[in-house]
Amino acid sequence: MEKTVKVGLLGLGVVGTGVLEILADHQEKIEKSIGGPLVVTKALVRPEEDKQALADKYHLELVTELEAILNDPEISIIVEVMGRIEPAKTFIKQALIAGKNVVTANKDLLAQHGSELVDLAREQQRNLYYEASVAGGIPILRTIANSLAADDITEVLGIVNGTTNYMLTKMVQEHRSYEETLKEAQALGFAESDPTNDVDGIDAAYKMVILSKFAFGMTITMDQVKIKGIRGLAAEDVSIADQLGYTVKLIGSTIKQDDTISVEVGPILVPHKHPLASIHNEMNAVFVKSSGIGESMYYGPGAGARPTATSIVADLMTIVNKMKKNTVGHRFTGYTQPTKITPPSENISKYFLSLEMPDEAGQFLKLAEIMTETQVGFEQVVQEKGDGENARVVLITHETSETKMLTIQQEIKDKTSYKILSLMKVMGE
Ligand SMILES: NC(=O)c1ccc[n+]([C@@H]2O[C@H](COP(=O)([O-])OP(=O)(O)OC[C@H]3O[C@@H](n4cnc5c(N)ncnc54)[C@H](OP(=O)(O)O)[C@@H]3O)[C@@H](O)[C@H]2O)c1
């Protein structure tokens, strides 16, 4: 039996506790795979936290100062599961400088400061792994970095936020409002009391920044991602989309055109027969289009203590294997390319446009004029029966550029009294 590999844990919340559980429950298989025991010996907690029962159960020491872990020469790997940017960023940097390898599930941190941390790990000849930061239990980063290494990926589309997917599933299947489904998601613990990061698409955007690096080797900043959430999405529009053959999903996309990519998060109309339309409730999926394999989809739980911890422990085991072979220090993904963003004039899609306009003759003509002037055709129109005052008109355009859709929005604002209720991209078949 080889020497025990000792791990320090930063944060003993949902995922931290999951890591202890997975290490204990799957101990025998883990030991057989890596040739020896892998144990958490110390966990950093806040002074006021009472985690003694957990510490006793898993035979570990609770500490309240990072130094107690950094200065322990027996600890070779640190798992950061505290969340947020600071002090997590400083702690990870200190850990790498102290010669520790690091595993983290922190998507916010990786999306915003990933390059700096990855470069530091490389300089220090240490490993930094973060499989759990994207889609929790789905092994998508390793799959793209290893199994798809030889493939030419053209698109990565993801349902990577479980909270919003749960809400949209209920809106589509049970015809419930945005507000009702948000309350239910909060009551079930899927959505936090401040749901901003989920409903405004920010959480999904963090994950698309990380996926863009793995799929296309490009380092994207958050301000290069076009982000739109589902806040206030009308149940009526979700239902009309359904009648037209589409399911509304919050999709994170990173799409390559020549040597540029376009990275977006937003509610999108997904054709009913597309595999992503069948991802329900809080589940996640990542759909990849590539020239070698064609289409592939990776499905599973995007969060939760045990799924997330399973990805973290797999990262730990990868590092142990590298330590044994003396190959520690390589990046999680080595693929790097210059970052180039697709200009809006070349970002092409069909669009779903829902408008409220006065319920009177001649109103639709104004819209038709604007569309003709901008040279954007439409393939489907639905006019809902108005209430005598206002009527809802929904149309699906032919393929057009983002630039032209921006012009149409501006013209509608300048030349009509219509209210734009929603504007969403429509995914091709
Ligand atoms: N939950 C999931 O399903 C999931 C899935 C994928 C990725 N992640 C990521 O995993 C990380 C952890 O998530 P979680 O759900 O486990 O969060 P959590 O339940 O809030 O756990 C974090 C723990 O770390 C503690 N902590 C924070 N700052 C600390 C500090 N300076 N010193 C000591 N302890 C500190 C927190 O204490 P306080 O509560 O007192 O702040 C809390 O006990 C996050 O980066 C999250 O984005 C989570």
Coordinates of N, CA, C and O in Angstrom, one line a residue, residues 195-313:
P195 N -32.0 35.8 -6.6 CA -31.8 34.9 -7.8 C -31.1 35.5 -8.9 O -31.0 34.9 -10.0
T196 N -30.6 36.8 -8.7 CA -30.0 37.5 -9.9 C -29.1 36.7 -10.8 O -29.2 36.7 -12.0
N197 N -28.0 36.1 -10.2 CA -27.1 35.4 -11.0 C -27.7 34.3 -11.9 O -27.2 34.1 -13.0
D198 N -28.7 33.7 -11.4 CA -29.4 32.6 -12.2 C -30.3 33.2 -13.2 O -30.1 33.0 -14.4
V199 N -31.3 34.0 -12.8 CA -32.3 34.5 -13.7 C -31.8 35.5 -14.7 O -32.4 35.7 -15.8
D200 N -30.7 36.2 -14.4 CA -30.2 37.2 -15.3 C -29.1 36.6 -16.2 O -28.4 37.3 -17.0
G201 N -28.9 35.3 -16.1 CA -28.0 34.6 -17.0 C -26.5 34.7 -16.7 O -25.6 34.2 -17.4
I202 N -26.2 35.3 -15.5 CA -24.8 35.5 -15.2 C -24.0 34.2 -14.9 O -22.9 34.0 -15.3
D203 N -24.7 33.4 -14.1 CA -24.1 32.1 -13.8 C -23.8 31.3 -15.0 O -22.7 30.7 -15.2
A204 N -24.8 31.3 -16.0 CA -24.6 30.5 -17.2 C -23.4 31.2 -18.0 O -22.6 30.4 -18.7
A205 N -23.3 32.5 -18.0 CA -22.2 33.2 -18.7 C -20.9 32.8 -18.2 O -19.9 32.6 -18.9
Y206 N -20.7 32.6 -16.8 CA -19.5 32.2 -16.2 C -19.0 30.9 -16.9 O -17.9 30.6 -17.3
K207 N -20.0 30.0 -17.0 CA -19.7 28.6 -17.5 C -19.4 28.7 -19.0 O -18.5 27.9 -19.4
M208 N -20.0 29.6 -19.8 CA -19.7 29.7 -21.2 C -18.3 30.3 -21.4 O -17.6 29.9 -22.4
V209 N -17.8 31.1 -20.5 CA -16.5 31.7 -20.6 C -15.5 30.5 -20.5 O -14.5 30.3 -21.3
I210 N -15.7 29.6 -19.5 CA -14.8 28.5 -19.3 C -14.9 27.5 -20.4 O -13.9 27.0 -21.0
L211 N -16.2 27.2 -20.9 CA -16.3 26.3 -22.0 C -15.7 26.8 -23.3 O -15.1 26.1 -24.1
S212 N -15.7 28.2 -23.5 CA -15.1 28.8 -24.7 C -13.6 28.5 -24.7 O -13.0 28.2 -25.8
K213 N -13.0 28.6 -23.5 CA -11.5 28.3 -23.4 C -11.3 26.8 -23.8 O -10.3 26.5 -24.6
F214 N -12.1 25.9 -23.3 CA -11.8 24.5 -23.6 C -12.1 24.1 -25.0 O -11.4 23.4 -25.7
A215 N -13.2 24.7 -25.6 CA -13.6 24.3 -26.9 C -12.8 24.9 -28.0 O -12.5 24.3 -29.0
F216 N -12.5 26.2 -27.8 CA -11.9 27.0 -28.8 C -10.5 27.6 -28.5 O -9.9 28.4 -29.3
G217 N -10.1 27.4 -27.3 CA -8.8 27.9 -26.8 C -8.7 29.4 -26.6 O -7.7 30.0 -26.5
M218 N -9.9 30.0 -26.6 CA -9.9 31.5 -26.5 C -10.3 32.0 -25.1 O -11.2 31.4 -24.5
T219 N -9.6 33.0 -24.7 CA -9.9 33.6 -23.4 C -10.8 34.7 -23.5 O -10.5 35.8 -24.1
I220 N -12.1 34.5 -23.1 CA -13.1 35.5 -23.2 C -13.3 36.2 -21.9 O -13.3 35.6 -20.8
T221 N -13.6 37.5 -21.9 CA -13.9 38.2 -20.7 C -15.4 38.3 -20.6 O -16.1 38.2 -21.6
M222 N -15.9 38.5 -19.4 CA -17.4 38.5 -19.2 C -18.1 39.6 -20.0 O -19.2 39.4 -20.5
D223 N -17.4 40.7 -20.2 CA -18.0 41.8 -21.0 C -18.1 41.5 -22.5 O -18.7 42.2 -23.3
Q224 N -17.4 40.4 -22.9 CA -17.5 39.9 -24.3 C -18.7 38.9 -24.5 O -18.9 38.5 -25.7
V225 N -19.3 38.6 -23.4 CA -20.5 37.6 -23.5 C -21.8 38.5 -23.6 O -22.0 39.4 -22.8
K226 N -22.6 38.2 -24.6 CA -23.9 38.9 -24.7 C -24.8 38.1 -23.7 O -25.1 37.0 -24.0
I227 N -25.3 38.8 -22.7 CA -26.0 38.1 -21.6 C -27.4 38.7 -21.5 O -27.6 39.9 -21.3
K228 N -28.4 37.7 -21.6 CA -29.8 38.1 -21.4 C -30.4 37.0 -20.5 O -30.1 35.8 -20.8
G229 N -31.1 37.3 -19.5 CA -31.7 36.3 -18.7 C -33.1 36.0 -19.0 O -33.6 36.4 -20.1
I230 N -33.9 35.4 -18.0 CA -35.3 35.1 -18.3 C -36.2 36.0 -17.4 O -37.4 35.8 -17.3
R231 N -35.6 37.0 -16.7 CA -36.4 37.8 -15.8 C -37.6 38.4 -16.5 O -37.4 39.0 -17.5
G232 N -38.8 38.2 -16.0 CA -39.9 38.8 -16.5 C -40.5 38.2 -17.8 O -41.4 38.7 -18.4
L233 N -39.9 37.1 -18.3 CA -40.3 36.4 -19.5 C -41.8 36.1 -19.4 O -42.3 35.6 -18.4
A234 N -42.6 36.5 -20.4 CA -44.1 36.3 -20.3 C -44.5 34.9 -20.6 O -44.0 34.3 -21.6
A235 N -45.3 34.4 -19.8 CA -45.8 33.0 -20.0 C -46.5 32.9 -21.4 O -46.4 31.8 -22.0
E236 N -47.2 34.0 -21.8 CA -47.9 33.9 -23.1 C -46.9 33.7 -24.3 O -47.2 32.9 -25.2
D237 N -45.7 34.3 -24.2 CA -44.7 34.1 -25.3 C -44.2 32.7 -25.3 O -43.9 32.1 -26.3
V238 N -44.0 32.2 -24.0 CA -43.5 30.8 -23.9 C -44.5 29.8 -24.5 O -44.2 28.9 -25.3
S239 N -45.8 30.2 -24.3 CA -46.9 29.3 -24.8 C -47.0 29.4 -26.3 O -47.2 28.4 -27.0
I240 N -46.9 30.7 -26.9 CA -47.0 30.8 -28.3 C -45.8 30.1 -29.0 O -46.0 29.4 -30.0
A241 N -44.6 30.2 -28.4 CA -43.5 29.5 -29.0 C -43.7 28.0 -29.0 O -43.4 27.4 -30.0
D242 N -44.4 27.5 -28.0 CA -44.7 26.1 -27.9 C -45.6 25.7 -29.1 O -45.4 24.7 -29.7
Q243 N -46.7 26.6 -29.3 CA -47.6 26.3 -30.3 C -46.9 26.3 -31.7 O -47.3 25.6 -32.6
L244 N -45.9 27.1 -31.8 CA -45.2 27.2 -33.1 C -44.1 26.1 -33.3 O -43.4 26.1 -34.3
G245 N -44.0 25.2 -32.3 CA -43.1 24.1 -32.4 C -41.8 24.3 -31.7 O -40.8 23.5 -32.0
Y246 N -41.7 25.2 -30.8 CA -40.4 25.4 -30.1 C -40.6 25.4 -28.6 O -41.6 25.8 -28.0
T247 N -39.5 25.0 -27.9 CA -39.5 25.1 -26.4 C -38.5 26.2 -26.0 O -37.4 26.2 -26.6
V248 N -38.9 27.1 -25.2 CA -38.0 28.2 -24.7 C -37.1 27.6 -23.7 O -37.5 27.1 -22.7
K249 N -35.8 27.8 -23.9 CA -34.7 27.3 -23.0 C -33.7 28.4 -22.8 O -33.4 29.2 -23.7
L250 N -33.1 28.5 -21.6 CA -32.0 29.5 -21.4 C -30.8 28.7 -21.9 O -30.3 27.7 -21.3
I251 N -30.2 29.2 -23.0 CA -29.1 28.5 -23.6 C -27.8 29.4 -23.6 O -27.9 30.5 -23.9
G252 N -26.8 28.7 -23.2 CA -25.5 29.4 -23.3 C -24.8 28.8 -24.5 O -24.8 27.6 -24.8
S253 N -24.4 29.7 -25.4 CA -23.8 29.2 -26.7 C -22.4 29.8 -26.9 O -22.2 31.0 -26.6
T254 N -21.6 29.0 -27.4 CA -20.3 29.5 -27.9 C -20.1 28.9 -29.3 O -20.0 27.7 -29.4
I255 N -20.1 29.7 -30.3 CA -20.2 29.2 -31.7 C -19.1 29.8 -32.6 O -18.8 31.0 -32.5
K256 N -18.4 28.9 -33.3 CA -17.3 29.4 -34.1 C -17.7 29.6 -35.5 O -18.5 28.9 -36.1
Q257 N -17.2 30.7 -36.1 CA -17.3 31.0 -37.5 C -16.0 31.4 -38.0 O -15.4 32.4 -37.5
D258 N -15.4 30.7 -39.0 CA -14.0 30.9 -39.4 C -13.1 31.0 -38.2 O -13.1 30.0 -37.4
D259 N -12.4 32.1 -37.9 CA -11.5 32.1 -36.8 C -12.1 33.0 -35.6 O -11.4 33.5 -34.8
T260 N -13.4 33.2 -35.7 CA -14.0 34.0 -34.6 C -15.1 33.2 -33.9 O -15.6 32.2 -34.4
I261 N -15.4 33.7 -32.6 CA -16.5 33.0 -31.9 C -17.4 34.1 -31.4 O -17.1 35.2 -31.2
S262 N -18.7 33.6 -31.2 CA -19.7 34.4 -30.6 C -20.2 33.7 -29.3 O -20.5 32.5 -29.4
V263 N -20.1 34.4 -28.2 CA -20.5 33.8 -26.9 C -21.7 34.5 -26.4 O -21.7 35.7 -26.2
E264 N -22.8 33.7 -26.1 CA -24.1 34.4 -25.7 C -24.8 33.5 -24.7 O -24.6 32.3 -24.6
V265 N -25.6 34.2 -23.9 CA -26.5 33.5 -23.0 C -27.9 34.2 -23.2 O -27.9 35.4 -23.2
G266 N -28.9 33.4 -23.4 CA -30.2 34.1 -23.5 C -31.3 33.0 -23.7 O -31.0 31.9 -24.0
P267 N -32.6 33.5 -23.5 CA -33.7 32.5 -23.8 C -33.8 32.4 -25.3 O -33.7 33.3 -26.0
I268 N -33.8 31.1 -25.7 CA -33.8 30.8 -27.2 C -34.9 29.8 -27.5 O -35.3 29.0 -26.6
L269 N -35.5 29.9 -28.7 CA -36.5 29.0 -29.1 C -35.8 27.8 -29.6 O -35.1 27.9 -30.7
V270 N -36.0 26.6 -29.0 CA -35.3 25.4 -29.4 C -36.4 24.5 -30.1 O -37.4 24.3 -29.5
P271 N -36.2 24.1 -31.3 CA -37.2 23.2 -32.0 C -37.5 22.0 -31.1 O -36.6 21.4 -30.5
H272 N -38.8 21.6 -31.0 CA -39.2 20.5 -30.2 C -38.4 19.3 -30.4 O -38.1 18.5 -29.4
K273 N -37.9 19.0 -31.6 CA -37.2 17.8 -31.9 C -35.7 17.8 -31.6 O -35.0 16.9 -31.7
H274 N -35.2 19.0 -31.2 CA -33.8 19.1 -30.9 C -33.5 18.5 -29.5 O -34.4 18.6 -28.6
P275 N -32.4 17.7 -29.4 CA -32.2 17.0 -28.1 C -32.2 18.0 -26.8 O -32.7 17.5 -25.8
L276 N -31.9 19.2 -27.0 CA -31.9 20.1 -25.8 C -33.3 20.5 -25.3 O -33.5 20.8 -24.2
A277 N -34.3 20.3 -26.3 CA -35.7 20.6 -25.8 C -36.2 19.6 -24.8 O -37.1 19.8 -24.1
S278 N -35.5 18.4 -24.8 CA -36.0 17.4 -23.9 C -35.3 17.4 -22.5 O -35.4 16.4 -21.7
I279 N -34.5 18.4 -22.2 CA -33.8 18.5 -20.9 C -34.7 19.2 -20.0 O -35.0 20.4 -20.1
H280 N -35.3 18.5 -19.0 CA -36.3 19.1 -18.2 C -35.8 19.3 -16.7 O -34.8 18.8 -16.3
N281 N -36.6 20.2 -16.1 CA -36.4 20.5 -14.6 C -35.0 21.0 -14.4 O -34.5 21.8 -15.1
E282 N -34.4 20.5 -13.3 CA -33.1 21.1 -12.9 C -31.9 20.5 -13.6 O -30.8 20.8 -13.3
M283 N -32.2 19.5 -14.5 CA -31.1 18.9 -15.2 C -30.3 19.8 -16.2 O -30.9 20.8 -16.6
N284 N -29.1 19.4 -16.4 CA -28.2 20.2 -17.3 C -27.8 19.3 -18.5 O -27.9 18.1 -18.4
A285 N -27.4 20.0 -19.6 CA -26.9 19.2 -20.8 C -26.0 20.2 -21.6 O -26.2 21.4 -21.6
V286 N -25.0 19.6 -22.2 CA -24.1 20.3 -23.1 C -24.1 19.6 -24.4 O -23.8 18.4 -24.5
F287 N -24.5 20.3 -25.5 CA -24.6 19.8 -26.8 C -23.4 20.3 -27.6 O -23.2 21.5 -27.6
V288 N -22.7 19.4 -28.2 CA -21.5 19.8 -29.0 C -21.6 19.4 -30.4 O -22.0 18.2 -30.7
K289 N -21.3 20.3 -31.3 CA -21.2 20.0 -32.8 C -19.8 20.1 -33.2 O -19.1 21.0 -32.8
S290 N -19.3 19.0 -33.8 CA -17.9 19.0 -34.2 C -17.8 18.3 -35.5 O -18.7 17.5 -35.9
S291 N -16.7 18.5 -36.3 CA -16.7 17.9 -37.6 C -16.3 16.4 -37.6 O -16.7 15.7 -38.5
G292 N -15.6 16.0 -36.6 CA -15.3 14.5 -36.5 C -16.4 13.7 -36.0 O -16.9 12.8 -36.7
I293 N -16.9 14.0 -34.8 CA -17.9 13.2 -34.2 C -19.3 13.5 -34.7 O -20.2 12.7 -34.8
G294 N -19.5 14.8 -35.1 CA -20.8 15.2 -35.5 C -21.5 15.9 -34.3 O -21.0 16.8 -33.7
E295 N -22.7 15.3 -33.9 CA -23.4 15.8 -32.8 C -23.2 14.9 -31.6 O -23.4 13.7 -31.7
S296 N -22.9 15.5 -30.4 CA -22.9 14.7 -29.2 C -23.5 15.5 -28.1 O -23.4 16.7 -28.1
M297 N -24.1 14.8 -27.1 CA -24.7 15.6 -26.0 C -24.4 14.9 -24.7 O -24.4 13.7 -24.6
Y298 N -24.0 15.7 -23.7 CA -23.6 15.2 -22.4 C -24.6 15.7 -21.3 O -24.9 16.9 -21.3
Y299 N -25.3 14.8 -20.6 CA -26.5 15.1 -19.8 C -26.2 14.7 -18.4 O -25.6 13.7 -18.1
G300 N -26.7 15.4 -17.4 CA -26.6 15.0 -16.0 C -27.0 16.1 -15.1 O -27.4 17.2 -15.5
P301 N -26.8 15.8 -13.8 CA -27.1 16.9 -12.8 C -26.1 18.0 -12.8 O -24.9 17.7 -12.7
G302 N -26.5 19.2 -12.9 CA -25.6 20.3 -12.9 C -25.2 20.8 -11.6 O -24.3 21.7 -11.4
A303 N -25.8 20.3 -10.5 CA -25.4 20.8 -9.2 C -25.8 19.7 -8.2 O -26.2 18.6 -8.6
G304 N -25.7 20.0 -6.9 CA -26.0 19.0 -5.9 C -24.7 18.6 -5.2 O -23.6 18.5 -5.9
A305 N -24.7 18.2 -3.9 CA -23.5 17.9 -3.2 C -22.8 16.7 -3.8 O -21.6 16.8 -4.1
R306 N -23.5 15.6 -4.0 CA -22.8 14.4 -4.4 C -22.3 14.5 -5.9 O -21.1 14.1 -6.2
P307 N -23.1 14.9 -6.8 CA -22.6 15.0 -8.2 C -21.4 16.0 -8.3 O -20.4 15.6 -9.0
T308 N -21.5 17.1 -7.7 CA -20.4 18.1 -7.7 C -19.2 17.5 -7.1 O -18.0 17.6 -7.6
A309 N -19.3 16.9 -5.9 CA -18.2 16.3 -5.2 C -17.6 15.2 -6.0 O -16.4 15.0 -5.9
T310 N -18.4 14.5 -6.7 CA -17.8 13.3 -7.5 C -16.8 13.9 -8.6 O -15.8 13.3 -8.8
S311 N -17.2 15.0 -9.2 CA -16.2 15.7 -10.1 C -15.0 16.1 -9.4 O -13.9 16.0 -10.0
I312 N -15.2 16.7 -8.2 CA -14.0 17.2 -7.5 C -13.1 16.0 -7.1 O -11.8 16.1 -7.3
V313 N -13.6 14.9 -6.6 CA -12.8 13.8 -6.2 C -12.1 13.2 -7.5 O -10.9 12.8 -7.4

